[in-house]
Coordinates of C-alpha atoms in Angstrom, one line a residue:
Chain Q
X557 CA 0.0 0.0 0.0
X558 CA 1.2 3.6 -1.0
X559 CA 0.6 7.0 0.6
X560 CA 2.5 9.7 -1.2
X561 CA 1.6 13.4 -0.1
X562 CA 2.9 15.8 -2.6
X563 CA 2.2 19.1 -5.2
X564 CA 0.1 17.1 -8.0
X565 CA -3.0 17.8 -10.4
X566 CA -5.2 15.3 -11.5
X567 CA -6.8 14.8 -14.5
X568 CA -10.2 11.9 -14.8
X569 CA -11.9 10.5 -18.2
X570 CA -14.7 8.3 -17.7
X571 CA -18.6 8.4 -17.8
X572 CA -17.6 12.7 -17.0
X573 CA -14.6 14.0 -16.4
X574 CA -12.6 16.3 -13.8
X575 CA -9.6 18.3 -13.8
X576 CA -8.0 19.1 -10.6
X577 CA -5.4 22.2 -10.5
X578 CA -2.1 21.7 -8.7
X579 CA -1.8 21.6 -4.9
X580 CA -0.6 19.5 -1.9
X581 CA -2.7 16.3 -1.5
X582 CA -2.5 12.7 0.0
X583 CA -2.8 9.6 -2.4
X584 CA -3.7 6.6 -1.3
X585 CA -3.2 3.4 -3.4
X586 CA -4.7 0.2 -1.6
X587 CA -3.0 -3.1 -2.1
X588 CA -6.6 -4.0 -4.1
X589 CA -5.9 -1.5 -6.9
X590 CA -8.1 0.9 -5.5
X591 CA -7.0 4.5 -5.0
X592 CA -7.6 7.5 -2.9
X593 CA -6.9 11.5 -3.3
X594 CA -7.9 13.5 -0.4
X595 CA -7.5 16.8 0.2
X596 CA -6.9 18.6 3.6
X597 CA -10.8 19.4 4.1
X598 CA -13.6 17.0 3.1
X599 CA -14.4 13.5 4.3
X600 CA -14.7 12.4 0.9
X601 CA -11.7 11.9 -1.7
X602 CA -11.7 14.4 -4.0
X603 CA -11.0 11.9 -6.9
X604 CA -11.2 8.1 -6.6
X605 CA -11.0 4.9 -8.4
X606 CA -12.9 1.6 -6.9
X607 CA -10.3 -2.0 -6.9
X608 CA -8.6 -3.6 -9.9
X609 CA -7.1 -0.4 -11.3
X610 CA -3.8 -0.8 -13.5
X611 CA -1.1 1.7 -12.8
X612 CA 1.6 3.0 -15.3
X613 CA 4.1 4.7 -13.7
X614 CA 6.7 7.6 -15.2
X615 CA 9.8 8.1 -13.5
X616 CA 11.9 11.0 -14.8
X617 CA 15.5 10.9 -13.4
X618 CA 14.2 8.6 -10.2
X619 CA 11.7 10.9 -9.7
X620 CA 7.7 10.2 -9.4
X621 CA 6.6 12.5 -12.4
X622 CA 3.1 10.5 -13.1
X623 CA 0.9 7.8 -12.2
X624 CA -2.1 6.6 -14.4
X625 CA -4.6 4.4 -12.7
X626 CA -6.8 3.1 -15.5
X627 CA -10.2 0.9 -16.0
X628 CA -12.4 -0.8 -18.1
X629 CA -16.6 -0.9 -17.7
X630 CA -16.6 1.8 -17.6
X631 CA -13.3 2.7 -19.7
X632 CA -12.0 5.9 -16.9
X633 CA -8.5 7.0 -16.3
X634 CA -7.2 9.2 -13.1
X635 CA -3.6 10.8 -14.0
X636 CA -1.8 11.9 -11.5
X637 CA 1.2 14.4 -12.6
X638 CA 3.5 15.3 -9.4
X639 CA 6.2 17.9 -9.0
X640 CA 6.7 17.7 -5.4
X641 CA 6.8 14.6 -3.5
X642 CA 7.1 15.2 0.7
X643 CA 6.5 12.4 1.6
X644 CA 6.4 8.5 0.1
X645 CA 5.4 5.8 2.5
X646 CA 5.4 2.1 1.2
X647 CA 3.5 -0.2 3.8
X648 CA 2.6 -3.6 4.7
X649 CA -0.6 -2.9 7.0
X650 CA -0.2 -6.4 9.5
X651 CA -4.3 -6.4 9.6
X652 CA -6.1 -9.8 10.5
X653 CA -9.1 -7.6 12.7
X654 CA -12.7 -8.4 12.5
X655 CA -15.2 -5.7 11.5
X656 CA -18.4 -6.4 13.5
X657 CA -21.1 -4.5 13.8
X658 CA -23.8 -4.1 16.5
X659 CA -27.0 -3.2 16.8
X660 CA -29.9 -3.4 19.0
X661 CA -33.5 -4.5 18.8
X662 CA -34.7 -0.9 18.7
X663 CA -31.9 -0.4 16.0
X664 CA -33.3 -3.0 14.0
X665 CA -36.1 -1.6 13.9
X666 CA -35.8 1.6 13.0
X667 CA -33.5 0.4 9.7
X668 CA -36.6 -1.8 8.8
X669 CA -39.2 1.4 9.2
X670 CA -36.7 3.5 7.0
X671 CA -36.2 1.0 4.7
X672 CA -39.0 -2.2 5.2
X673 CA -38.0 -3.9 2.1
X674 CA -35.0 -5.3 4.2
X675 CA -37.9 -7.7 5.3
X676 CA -40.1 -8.0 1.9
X677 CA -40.2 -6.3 -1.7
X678 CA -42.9 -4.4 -1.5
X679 CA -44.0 -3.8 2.4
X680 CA -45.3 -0.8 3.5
X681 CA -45.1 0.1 6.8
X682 CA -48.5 1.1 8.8
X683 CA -47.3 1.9 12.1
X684 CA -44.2 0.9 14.2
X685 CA -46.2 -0.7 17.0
X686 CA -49.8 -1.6 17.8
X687 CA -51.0 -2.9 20.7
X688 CA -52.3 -6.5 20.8
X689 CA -54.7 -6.8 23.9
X690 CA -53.1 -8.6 26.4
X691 CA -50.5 -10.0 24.4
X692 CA -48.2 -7.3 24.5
X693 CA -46.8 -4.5 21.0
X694 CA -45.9 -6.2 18.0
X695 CA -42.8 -4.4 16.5
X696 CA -43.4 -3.7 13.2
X697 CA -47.2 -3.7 11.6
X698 CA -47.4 -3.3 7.7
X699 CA -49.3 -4.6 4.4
X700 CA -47.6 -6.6 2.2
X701 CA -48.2 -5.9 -1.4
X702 CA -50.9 -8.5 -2.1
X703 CA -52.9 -5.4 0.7
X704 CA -52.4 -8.9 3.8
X705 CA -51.2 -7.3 7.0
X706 CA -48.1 -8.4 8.1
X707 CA -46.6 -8.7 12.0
X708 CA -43.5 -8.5 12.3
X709 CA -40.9 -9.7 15.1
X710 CA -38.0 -8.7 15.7
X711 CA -35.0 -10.8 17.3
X712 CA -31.5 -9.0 17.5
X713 CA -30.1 -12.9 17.7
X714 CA -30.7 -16.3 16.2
X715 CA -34.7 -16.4 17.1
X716 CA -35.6 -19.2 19.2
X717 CA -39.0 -21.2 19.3
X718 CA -40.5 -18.7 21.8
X719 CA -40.1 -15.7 19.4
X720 CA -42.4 -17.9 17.0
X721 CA -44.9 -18.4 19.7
X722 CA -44.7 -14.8 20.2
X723 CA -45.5 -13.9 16.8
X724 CA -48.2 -16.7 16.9
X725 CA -50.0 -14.6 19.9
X726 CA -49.9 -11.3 17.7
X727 CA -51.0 -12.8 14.7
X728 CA -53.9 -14.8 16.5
X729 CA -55.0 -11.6 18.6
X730 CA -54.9 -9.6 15.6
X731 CA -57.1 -12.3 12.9
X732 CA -59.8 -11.9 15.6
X733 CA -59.7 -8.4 15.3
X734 CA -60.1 -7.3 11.3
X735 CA -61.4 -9.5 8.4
X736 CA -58.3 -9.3 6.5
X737 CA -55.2 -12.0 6.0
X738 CA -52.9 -11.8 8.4
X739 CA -49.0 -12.9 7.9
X740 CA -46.6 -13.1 10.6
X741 CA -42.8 -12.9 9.4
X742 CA -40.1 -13.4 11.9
X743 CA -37.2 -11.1 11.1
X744 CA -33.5 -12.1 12.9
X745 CA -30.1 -13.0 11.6
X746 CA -30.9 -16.2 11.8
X747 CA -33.2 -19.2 13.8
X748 CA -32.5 -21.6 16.7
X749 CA -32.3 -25.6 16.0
X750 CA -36.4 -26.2 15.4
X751 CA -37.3 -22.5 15.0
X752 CA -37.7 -23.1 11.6
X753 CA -39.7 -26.2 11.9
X754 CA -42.3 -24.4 13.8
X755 CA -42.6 -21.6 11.8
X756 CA -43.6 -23.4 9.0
X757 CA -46.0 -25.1 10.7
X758 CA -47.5 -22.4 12.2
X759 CA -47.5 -20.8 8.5
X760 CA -45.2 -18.1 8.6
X761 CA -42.2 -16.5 7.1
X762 CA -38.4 -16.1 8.2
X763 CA -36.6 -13.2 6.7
X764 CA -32.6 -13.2 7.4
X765 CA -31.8 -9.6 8.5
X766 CA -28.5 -9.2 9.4
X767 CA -26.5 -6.3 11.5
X768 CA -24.6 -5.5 8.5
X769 CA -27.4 -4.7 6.8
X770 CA -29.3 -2.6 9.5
X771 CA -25.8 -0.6 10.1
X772 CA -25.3 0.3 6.6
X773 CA -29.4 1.9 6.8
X774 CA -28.4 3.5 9.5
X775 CA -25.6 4.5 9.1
X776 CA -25.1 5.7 5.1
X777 CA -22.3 6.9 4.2
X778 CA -23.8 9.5 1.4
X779 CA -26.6 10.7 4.3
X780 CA -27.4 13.9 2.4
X781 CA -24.9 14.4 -0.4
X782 CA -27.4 13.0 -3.3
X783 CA -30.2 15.2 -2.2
X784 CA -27.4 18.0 -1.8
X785 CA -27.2 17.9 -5.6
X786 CA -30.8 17.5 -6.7
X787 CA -31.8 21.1 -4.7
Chain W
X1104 CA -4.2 17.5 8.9
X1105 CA -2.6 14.0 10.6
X1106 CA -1.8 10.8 9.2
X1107 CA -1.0 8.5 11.1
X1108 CA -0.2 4.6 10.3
X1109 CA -0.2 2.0 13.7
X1110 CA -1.4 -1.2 15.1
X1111 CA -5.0 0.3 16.7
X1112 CA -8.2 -1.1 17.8
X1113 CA -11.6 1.3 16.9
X1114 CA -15.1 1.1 18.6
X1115 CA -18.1 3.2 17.3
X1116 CA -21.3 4.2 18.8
X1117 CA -23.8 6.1 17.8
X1118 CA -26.9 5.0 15.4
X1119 CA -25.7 1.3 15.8
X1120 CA -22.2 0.1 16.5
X1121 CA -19.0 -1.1 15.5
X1122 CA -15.9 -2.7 16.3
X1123 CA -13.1 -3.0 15.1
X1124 CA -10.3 -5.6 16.6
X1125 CA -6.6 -5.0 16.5
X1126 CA -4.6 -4.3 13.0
X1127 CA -2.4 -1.5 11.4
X1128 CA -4.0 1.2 9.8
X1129 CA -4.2 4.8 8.2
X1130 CA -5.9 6.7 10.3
X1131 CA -6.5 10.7 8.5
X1132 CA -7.6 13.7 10.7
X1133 CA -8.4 16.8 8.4
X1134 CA -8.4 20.1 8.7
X1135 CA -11.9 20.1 8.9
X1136 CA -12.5 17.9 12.3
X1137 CA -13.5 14.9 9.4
X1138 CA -12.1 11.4 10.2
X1139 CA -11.3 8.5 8.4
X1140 CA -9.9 5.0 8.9
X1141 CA -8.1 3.1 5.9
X1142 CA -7.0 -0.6 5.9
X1143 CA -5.4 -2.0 3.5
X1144 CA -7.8 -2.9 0.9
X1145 CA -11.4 -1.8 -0.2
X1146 CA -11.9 2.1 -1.7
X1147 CA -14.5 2.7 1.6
X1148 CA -12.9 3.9 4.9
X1149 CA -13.3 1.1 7.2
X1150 CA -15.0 4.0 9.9
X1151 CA -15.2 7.7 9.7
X1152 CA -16.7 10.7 10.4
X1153 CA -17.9 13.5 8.9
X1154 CA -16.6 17.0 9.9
X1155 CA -16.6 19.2 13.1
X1156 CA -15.4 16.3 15.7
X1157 CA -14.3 17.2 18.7
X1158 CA -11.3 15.4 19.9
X1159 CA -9.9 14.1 23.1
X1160 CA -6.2 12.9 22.6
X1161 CA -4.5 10.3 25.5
X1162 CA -0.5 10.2 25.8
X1163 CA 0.5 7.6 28.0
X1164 CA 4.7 9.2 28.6
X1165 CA 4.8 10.7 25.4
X1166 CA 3.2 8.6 23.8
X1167 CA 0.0 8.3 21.5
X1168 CA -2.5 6.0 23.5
X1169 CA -6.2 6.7 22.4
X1170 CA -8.0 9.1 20.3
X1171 CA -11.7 9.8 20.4
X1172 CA -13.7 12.1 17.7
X1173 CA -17.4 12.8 19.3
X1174 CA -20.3 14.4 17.5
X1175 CA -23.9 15.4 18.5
X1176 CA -27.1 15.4 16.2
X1177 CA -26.6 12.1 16.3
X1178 CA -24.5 12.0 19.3
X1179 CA -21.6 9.4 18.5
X1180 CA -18.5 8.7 19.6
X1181 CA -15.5 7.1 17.4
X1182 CA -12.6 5.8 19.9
X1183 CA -9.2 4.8 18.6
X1184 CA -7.1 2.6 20.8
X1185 CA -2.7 2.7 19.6
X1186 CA -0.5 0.0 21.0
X1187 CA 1.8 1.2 18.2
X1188 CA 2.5 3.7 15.8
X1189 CA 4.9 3.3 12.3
X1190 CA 4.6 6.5 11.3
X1191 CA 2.7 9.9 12.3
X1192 CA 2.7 12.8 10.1
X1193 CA 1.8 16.4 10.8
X1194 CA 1.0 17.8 7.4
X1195 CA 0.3 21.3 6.5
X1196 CA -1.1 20.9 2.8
X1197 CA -0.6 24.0 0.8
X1198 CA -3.8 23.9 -1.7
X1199 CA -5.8 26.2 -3.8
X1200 CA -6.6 24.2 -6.8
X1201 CA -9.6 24.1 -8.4
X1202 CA -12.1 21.0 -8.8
X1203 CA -13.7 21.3 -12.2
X1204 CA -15.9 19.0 -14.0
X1205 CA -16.9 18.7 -17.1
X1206 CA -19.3 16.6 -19.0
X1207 CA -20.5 16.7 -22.8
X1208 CA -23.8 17.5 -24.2
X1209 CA -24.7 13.5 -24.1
X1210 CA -23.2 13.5 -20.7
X1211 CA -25.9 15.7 -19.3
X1212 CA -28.8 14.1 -21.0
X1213 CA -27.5 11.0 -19.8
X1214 CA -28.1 12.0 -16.2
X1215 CA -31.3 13.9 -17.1
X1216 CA -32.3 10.3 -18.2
X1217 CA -31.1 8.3 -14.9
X1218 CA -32.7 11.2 -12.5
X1219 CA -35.5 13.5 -14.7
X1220 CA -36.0 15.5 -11.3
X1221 CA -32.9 17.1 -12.5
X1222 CA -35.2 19.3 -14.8
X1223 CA -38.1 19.1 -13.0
X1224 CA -39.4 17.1 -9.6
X1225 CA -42.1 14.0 -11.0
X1226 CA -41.1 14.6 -14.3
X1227 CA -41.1 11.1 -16.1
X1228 CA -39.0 10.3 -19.4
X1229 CA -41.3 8.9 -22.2
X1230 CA -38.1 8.5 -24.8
X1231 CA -34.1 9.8 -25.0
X1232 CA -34.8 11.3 -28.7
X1233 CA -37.8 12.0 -30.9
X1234 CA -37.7 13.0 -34.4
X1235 CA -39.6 16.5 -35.6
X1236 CA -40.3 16.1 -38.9
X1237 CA -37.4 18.2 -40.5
X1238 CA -36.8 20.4 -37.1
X1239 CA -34.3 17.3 -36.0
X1240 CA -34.5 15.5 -32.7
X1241 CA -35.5 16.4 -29.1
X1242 CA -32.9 15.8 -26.7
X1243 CA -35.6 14.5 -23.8
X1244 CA -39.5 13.6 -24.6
X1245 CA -41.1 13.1 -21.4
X1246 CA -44.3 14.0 -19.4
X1247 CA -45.0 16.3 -16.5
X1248 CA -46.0 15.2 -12.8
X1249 CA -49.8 16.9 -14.9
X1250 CA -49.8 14.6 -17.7
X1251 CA -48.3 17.7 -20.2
X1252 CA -45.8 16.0 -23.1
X1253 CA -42.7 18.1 -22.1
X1254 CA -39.6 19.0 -24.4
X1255 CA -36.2 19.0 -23.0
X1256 CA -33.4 20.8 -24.9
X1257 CA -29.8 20.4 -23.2
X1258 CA -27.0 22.5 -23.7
X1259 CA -23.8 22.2 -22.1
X1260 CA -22.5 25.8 -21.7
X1261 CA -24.7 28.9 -21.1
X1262 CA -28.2 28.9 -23.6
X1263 CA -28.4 31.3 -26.9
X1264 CA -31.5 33.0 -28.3
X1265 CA -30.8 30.4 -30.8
X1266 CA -31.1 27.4 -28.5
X1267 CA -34.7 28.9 -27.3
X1268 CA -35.8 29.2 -31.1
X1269 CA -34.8 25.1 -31.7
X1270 CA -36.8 24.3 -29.0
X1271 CA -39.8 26.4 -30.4
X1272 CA -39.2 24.7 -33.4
X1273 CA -39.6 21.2 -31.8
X1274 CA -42.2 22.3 -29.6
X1275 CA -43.9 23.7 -32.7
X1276 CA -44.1 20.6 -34.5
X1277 CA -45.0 18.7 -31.5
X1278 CA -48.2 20.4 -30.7
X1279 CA -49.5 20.4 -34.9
X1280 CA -48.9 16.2 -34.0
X1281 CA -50.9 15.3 -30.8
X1282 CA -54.0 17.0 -29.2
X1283 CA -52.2 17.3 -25.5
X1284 CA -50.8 20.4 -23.8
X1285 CA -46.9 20.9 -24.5
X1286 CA -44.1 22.6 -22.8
X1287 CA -40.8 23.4 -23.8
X1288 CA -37.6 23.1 -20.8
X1289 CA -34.0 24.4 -21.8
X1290 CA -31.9 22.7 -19.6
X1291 CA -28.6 24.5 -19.4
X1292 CA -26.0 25.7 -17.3
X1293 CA -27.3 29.4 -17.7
X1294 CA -28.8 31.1 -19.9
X1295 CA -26.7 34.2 -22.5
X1296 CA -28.2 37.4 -22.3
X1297 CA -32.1 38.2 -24.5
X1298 CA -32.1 34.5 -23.9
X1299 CA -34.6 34.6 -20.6
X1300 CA -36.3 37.1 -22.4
X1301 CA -37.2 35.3 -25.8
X1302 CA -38.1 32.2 -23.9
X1303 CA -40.5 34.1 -21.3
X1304 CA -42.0 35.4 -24.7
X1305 CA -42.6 31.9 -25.6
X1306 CA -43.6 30.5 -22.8
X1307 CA -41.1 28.2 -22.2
X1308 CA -39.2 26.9 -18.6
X1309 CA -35.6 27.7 -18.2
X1310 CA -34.2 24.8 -16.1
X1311 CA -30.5 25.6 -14.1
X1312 CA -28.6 21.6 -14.9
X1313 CA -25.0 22.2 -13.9
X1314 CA -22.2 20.2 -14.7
X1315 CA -21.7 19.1 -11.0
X1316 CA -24.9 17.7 -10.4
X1317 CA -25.0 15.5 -13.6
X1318 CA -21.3 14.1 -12.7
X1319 CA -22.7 13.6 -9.6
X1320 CA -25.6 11.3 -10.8
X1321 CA -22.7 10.1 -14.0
X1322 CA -20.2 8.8 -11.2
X1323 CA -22.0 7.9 -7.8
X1324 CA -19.8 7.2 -4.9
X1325 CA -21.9 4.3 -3.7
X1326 CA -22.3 2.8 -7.2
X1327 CA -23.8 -0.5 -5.9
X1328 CA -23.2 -0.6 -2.1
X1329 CA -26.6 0.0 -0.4
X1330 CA -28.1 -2.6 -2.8
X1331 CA -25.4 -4.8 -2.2
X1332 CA -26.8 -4.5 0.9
X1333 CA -30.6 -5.0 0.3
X1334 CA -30.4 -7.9 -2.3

């Protein structure tokens, strides 16, 4: 991996294109191909190029003068020209960590009401809760596209046999109430040893919906830029 | 702004959570109070946060221990942990270049054609091009969030008298053809001087597109990440 800080302006050709006017910056090529220009300000690289680049490299006297990091689908180039290097670290990152992410029952949740379809195509949500008698809130209460109402439960773990009971009480309680179909669809990372059997025999629906996925809702990495553009 | 390459450990909390065990990384502090966290691989920072952290540094005799970059609205906290550090670099980045983009004529209409709202919010394509008898082709033939066919002519720099009377021309020809109210949009980075006039005369929109947004919407950062995420 390569971080070179130094005076450079940078030139990209792809599906647009951007021209960059000299100045000190930090590069950043990843052992992947991938590469990185920052600026001093800014969270976000002022150019980049995603893995599996190809670099062509001019050296002029044993000195950096350019790097090209092409691609192809789309067919893009980023040039870099330098005339100032102040720094050029070559690195072997020793990195063997685990990334994990957490998130809690609540947390869950609130990624499935911004986005429901983590738990079906096509779900709309109709309200976060609802009571069911004496049976306690359901976590999630929504329509399916087919207009069935769904209950949905929420385990932040591998759901056991009593979160299927659970969702049994809320879909009873609530088929006694409206004249509608009524699904239940259990919604965890994953199910317990005979979870699954008595789900389908009770006649509902597992979804996997994993931390990852509920961290990346709530947690997006372009929260407003998008928007930022389009007014 | 600080680089600084070591064997750390990083825990997040905030929206959801994250943990990160032990490895050597690049960790970047900018000017701006932004953070980010680079392993070896993978164009995404492994953690980061946008700007205006506040920071709380630990020295343990002389040296670098723990770092932790807080925020509020969401309240989060991002805490480094150093058992080792290959390098730290204080950089003071001289740079006043300019970012510039540029994108052609087809460039623009491209992203017109991925996100319509560009022009106009609920605005819905109908085709890329339509012929006009012997006036040429439309750029964009689409229809209004009212039902109204609507015209879109593109140009790339500011918009000429001359680029109002093509779209008359096309407008024109539409409305002898179908028996539905038609507008007329020049989409343009501005608009030359008589132009605003001329169109007001003719009752067409004049539509601000700049460069930036459409190489926005031509090169997304998060190309296929959030639905990598939801299938």
């Amino acid at each position: 991996m390569l971080v070179i800080v130094g005076n450079c302006t940078v030139n990209y050709e792809g599906r647009a294109a951007s021209k960059l006017t000299w100045g000190e910056r930090v590069l950043i090529i990843k052992t992947d191909g991938s590469v990185l220009i920052h600026r001093r300000s800014g969270y976000e690289p002022v150019n980049w190029q995603p893995p599996k680049c190809q670099f062509r490299v001019t050296l002029e006297e044993g000195k950096l003068l350019s790097i090209v990091a092409t691609r192809r689908k789309p067919r893009e180039s980023l040039r870099l020209l330098f005339d100032d290097i102040t720094v050029a670290l070559a690195l072997t990152l020793a990195d063997e960590g685990e990334f994990a992410m957490h998130v809690t029952e609540e947390q869950m949740k609130q990624a499935i009401i911004v986005e429901p379809s983590l738990v079906e195509a096509g779900l709309k949500l109709i309200s976060e809760e609802r009571k069911m008698g004496d049976s306690g809130f359901t976590d999630v209460y929504a329509e399916d596209s087919q207009g069935r109402l769904v209950v949905v439960e929420i385990k932040r773990n591998a759901a056991t046999r009593d979160a299927a009971l659970q969702l049994n009480r809320y879909v009873e309680t609530l088929r006694k109430r409206v004249n509608r179909p009524v699904r239940g669809i259990l919604a965890a990372p994953d199910l317990k040893p005979g979870t699954s059997t008595l789900l389908a025999k009770l006649g509902y629906d597992f979804k996997a919906v994993s931390p990852e996925k509920c961290f990346q809702i709530l947690k997006p990495r372009t929260d407003t830029r998008l928007s930022e553009f389009l007014q």
